[in-house]
Amino acid sequence: MAAVSDPPPSFAKNYIREHSFQLLRDLIWISLIATLAYTIFSPVDPSLMPQRMVVVVPLILGLLGAWWLIQRQYLQLASVLVIGMLWLVLAFSAAISGGLRAPAFAGIPLVVIMAGILLGWRGALTIALLSIGTGALFVRFADFLPPPPVSHSPLVWFITYALYLLLAARIISQIVSHFYQSMQETYKELSERKAVEQQLRLSEEKFARLFDSAPFPMLIVRLDDNLILNANADCREFFELSSDQIIKQHINRLDWSQLPSRWPTIADTLRQEGTVSEVEFSFCRRDGATCYAQLTAEIVELQEGLCAVVAFQDVTPLRRANERLIELASQQEQLATLAREALASTDLNALFAVAAEQMVQALPISGCEFIDIDIDGNITIRNTWGKVPAQPVPEIFFQGLTVDHPGWSTLPKPLAERAADVAQHGAVMLIGGHQRLFGALLVYTSTALDAETIFFLRSVANVLAVALERFHAEQERRQIESQMLQTQKLESLGLLAGGIAHDFNNLLTGIMGHTSLALIDLPPNHELQPHLAAIDQAAQRAAELCHQLLVYAGRGQRSLEVVDLSTLVREMGNILRLPTNRSHQVTIHYDLDTNLPPILVEASQIRQVVLNLLTNAIEAIGERSGSVTLRTGVASLSAADLRRLRLMPTIPPGDYVTLTVSDTGIGMDEATLRRIFDPFFSTKPKGHGLGLAAVQGIVRRHNGAIRVESTPGLGSTFTVYLPAAHQATPIVTTNTTMPIVLRGTALIVDDDPAIRATLNRILERAGMVTTEAADGQAALSILTESALHIDIALVDLAMPGMNGLELLAVIRRRMPQLPVLLMSGNASEVTKDNLPLDHYTDFLPKPYRSRDLLEKMSTLLQRVMALRIHGS
């Protein structure tokens, strides 16, 4: 049984091995019993006993050694030892007992049979060949063989063959028993195998059903040739293939994916580790979309051979989500970059350029526009990028929008029609602050925008809104700071001008007063007359400079009247004469509106404005030929106009009369434009820098504004805006050259002895009696304790101790109808608005000529006299 070619199953091998052990044990026992019986009971010549023992002893020892080997499970070695010893004993016994005629040789076939049972067909063939060879030797050398030591009687042959037959019977019974048991075991094995095969078939059917109905794509690939043995329905649907296109196809046929290129590595890993997990690859669907799958594989052994069961999972949504997360992270970083730029940048153009760059990196846009929207809804395209429409933006579209308007995720119809030639889709994000809209962000794309893109655009608009809010707040802060600085500058200059005016005007009062007296005392043709006239002119020029300082500071005496600006400018044109060396180089043009509304102004100061602007225009032309144009007109300014014009200082909306002076001179750069109204700043070598400063002071004092436009090399334009008046008052002017004679007693109150001396001489020459007081207390003593009747008091405002206003208050309590003429050279006190002027009180600024003083006193005395007459 062991000699069959096909190897028996494992349980059959175990059964044959146990049967061989049992057969070998029986053979050893029978051989031992037969040997002992033969040795003891077989008759032999005593002289031949040693020969018998030579055969018997090794046989017994060999059989006992084989038994020892059997006990230690060495079946093959024990079988070889038993078969070999038996064959050698029988062959040797036959050789000394007559060869072929010896009973021992008849037992050799049994040894051959036992060798086939125990050692297989190779062992049986080996013993058979040895036995045939030995028999041939016995035949060939029969004459040389020794005769049998004893005669072989029938009894010997009977006993010998009886032993052989018993041994043969035992062997045959063992073989038959083994055959029956083998049949039973085979039947049992077949039944069990059939049952196993049935279970396997059921399992395969169940596996097939489970495989095909699995809720995820699966396929089976044979590893030997990479042939796809099966693919379930989900797998075919997942890859959009039919059964014929995937089943029984080589895996390299799936060339629309990365799987063939990745499969050799996957197969090697499966052979080494038995499993593979989370291997990602891409593939294309029929619509051209790129998708992603992740596979997990296990190695299994099927009837077809070693196979891999591969399961797939669609990770395209997860991959898309991860990519979207990366995009969102990138967009957040871009927004952070834009926010940092918005906080650091002071240049809106640079900020909008960064915003466009960030949007282009994050979104598939084809173009964008940044639009400024002012408070009135007027729009200006500030920056553009990419393909944008050439048509202008309809301004009416953005008018009336609220601050909290969410914008548009698609282009509204007016903007879509405007962008028809450059884009089909887009969005409009409004950029709004807390109180108004600052602008809008227009984006153009070739495809529709999704919610994430709209969110990103809205975030960009919010960042820009914060930046614009900060920018406008910063502009407003700077404007307020500039106005505060200008106010502080004016206040400082006012204090300076007041201090200068107080001292200079006192000096000039003395100079001009004494000069007037000298001119009166000297004959008309006296040789000192020209010198005195020059002194008077120089003092008058110094007084005008002080007056210009006061005007710039917004202070000084005011005498308002209603005038027509065109008439005033025309009169100035008739009076003005250009220098003879310049008349052929500069041409003055007048474009005066004849239908202007009147303006309520100080005519002398407006004339000074015209004179200063015209003089500056002529000097800006220099030695070249050029022209100056004076133009008047009317402007109705709205709040939007005022924001656009950026006038200085700020003025309310309303109707304004304008004076424009344009020249074709050298123009000014930005640095010069920022300083032209600063006092003492001049670009002319001999200029004192008060001309334009006085112009600004006069304009500001009249609640007006001034605008300057200039281009280097092309000229400058100054436009003055003065509020229009809606009613006219008659202008009364008096001119007289008759000497002024006064009567009565005048009280002169001034802390400066020179001023008192000058006033004394002027008033005495006019016919009045004078008395002096150096301070307020002395003046009160004269008024209350002196026997003099005081007809008029001349009081200086700036005095140590009790000043002029305090003295006036005491006088009004005690002598309410006493005429009082206040005088001052201090800038802080030269405006009538802060003086208690009435019918009995008037004001005269220093410096003044003697005639100005006498006229003011005469007017005040006449007014008081008239009041007394009417009162009586």
PDB file of C-alpha atoms in Angstrom, residues 335 338-345 348 351-352 430-434 436 438-439 458-474:
ATOM      1  CA  LEU A 335      -6.895  87.173   4.017  1.00  0.00           C
ATOM      2  CA  LEU A 338      -4.397  91.328   3.159  1.00  0.00           C
ATOM      3  CA  ALA A 339      -5.395  92.289   6.717  1.00  0.00           C
ATOM      4  CA  ARG A 340      -1.764  92.890   7.670  1.00  0.00           C
ATOM      5  CA  GLU A 341      -1.324  95.002   4.539  1.00  0.00           C
ATOM      6  CA  ALA A 342      -4.521  96.902   5.361  1.00  0.00           C
ATOM      7  CA  LEU A 343      -3.233  97.717   8.832  1.00  0.00           C
ATOM      8  CA  ALA A 344       0.209  98.747   7.623  1.00  0.00           C
ATOM      9  CA  SER A 345      -0.508 100.455   4.292  1.00  0.00           C
ATOM     10  CA  LEU A 348      -4.995 102.724  -1.069  1.00  0.00           C
ATOM     11  CA  LEU A 351      -3.671  98.003  -0.847  1.00  0.00           C
ATOM     12  CA  PHE A 352      -6.034  97.364  -3.764  1.00  0.00           C
ATOM     13  CA  LEU A 430     -20.127  96.423  -1.302  1.00  0.00           C
ATOM     14  CA  ILE A 431     -17.422  97.966   0.889  1.00  0.00           C
ATOM     15  CA  GLY A 432     -19.215  99.785   3.691  1.00  0.00           C
ATOM     16  CA  GLY A 433     -18.278 101.463   6.936  1.00  0.00           C
ATOM     17  CA  HIS A 434     -20.416 102.219   9.974  1.00  0.00           C
ATOM     18  CA  ARG A 436     -21.730 105.136   4.663  1.00  0.00           C
ATOM     19  CA  PHE A 438     -16.951 103.602   0.714  1.00  0.00           C
ATOM     20  CA  GLY A 439     -16.928 101.599  -2.507  1.00  0.00           C
ATOM     21  CA  ARG A 458     -17.178  89.099   1.153  1.00  0.00           C
ATOM     22  CA  SER A 459     -14.246  88.600   3.537  1.00  0.00           C
ATOM     23  CA  VAL A 460     -11.997  90.575   1.182  1.00  0.00           C
ATOM     24  CA  ALA A 461     -14.622  93.336   1.050  1.00  0.00           C
ATOM     25  CA  ASN A 462     -14.827  93.375   4.861  1.00  0.00           C
ATOM     26  CA  VAL A 463     -11.040  93.716   5.155  1.00  0.00           C
ATOM     27  CA  LEU A 464     -11.086  96.558   2.620  1.00  0.00           C
ATOM     28  CA  ALA A 465     -13.967  98.179   4.506  1.00  0.00           C
ATOM     29  CA  VAL A 466     -11.943  98.172   7.721  1.00  0.00           C
ATOM     30  CA  ALA A 467      -8.949  99.597   5.854  1.00  0.00           C
ATOM     31  CA  LEU A 468     -11.039 102.339   4.219  1.00  0.00           C
ATOM     32  CA  GLU A 469     -12.738 103.132   7.520  1.00  0.00           C
ATOM     33  CA  ARG A 470      -9.326 103.529   9.111  1.00  0.00           C
ATOM     34  CA  PHE A 471      -8.045 105.511   6.117  1.00  0.00           C
ATOM     35  CA  HIS A 472     -10.941 107.981   6.176  1.00  0.00           C
ATOM     36  CA  ALA A 473     -10.759 108.247   9.956  1.00  0.00           C
ATOM     37  CA  GLU A 474      -7.059 108.968   9.628  1.00  0.00           C
TER      38      GLU A 474
END
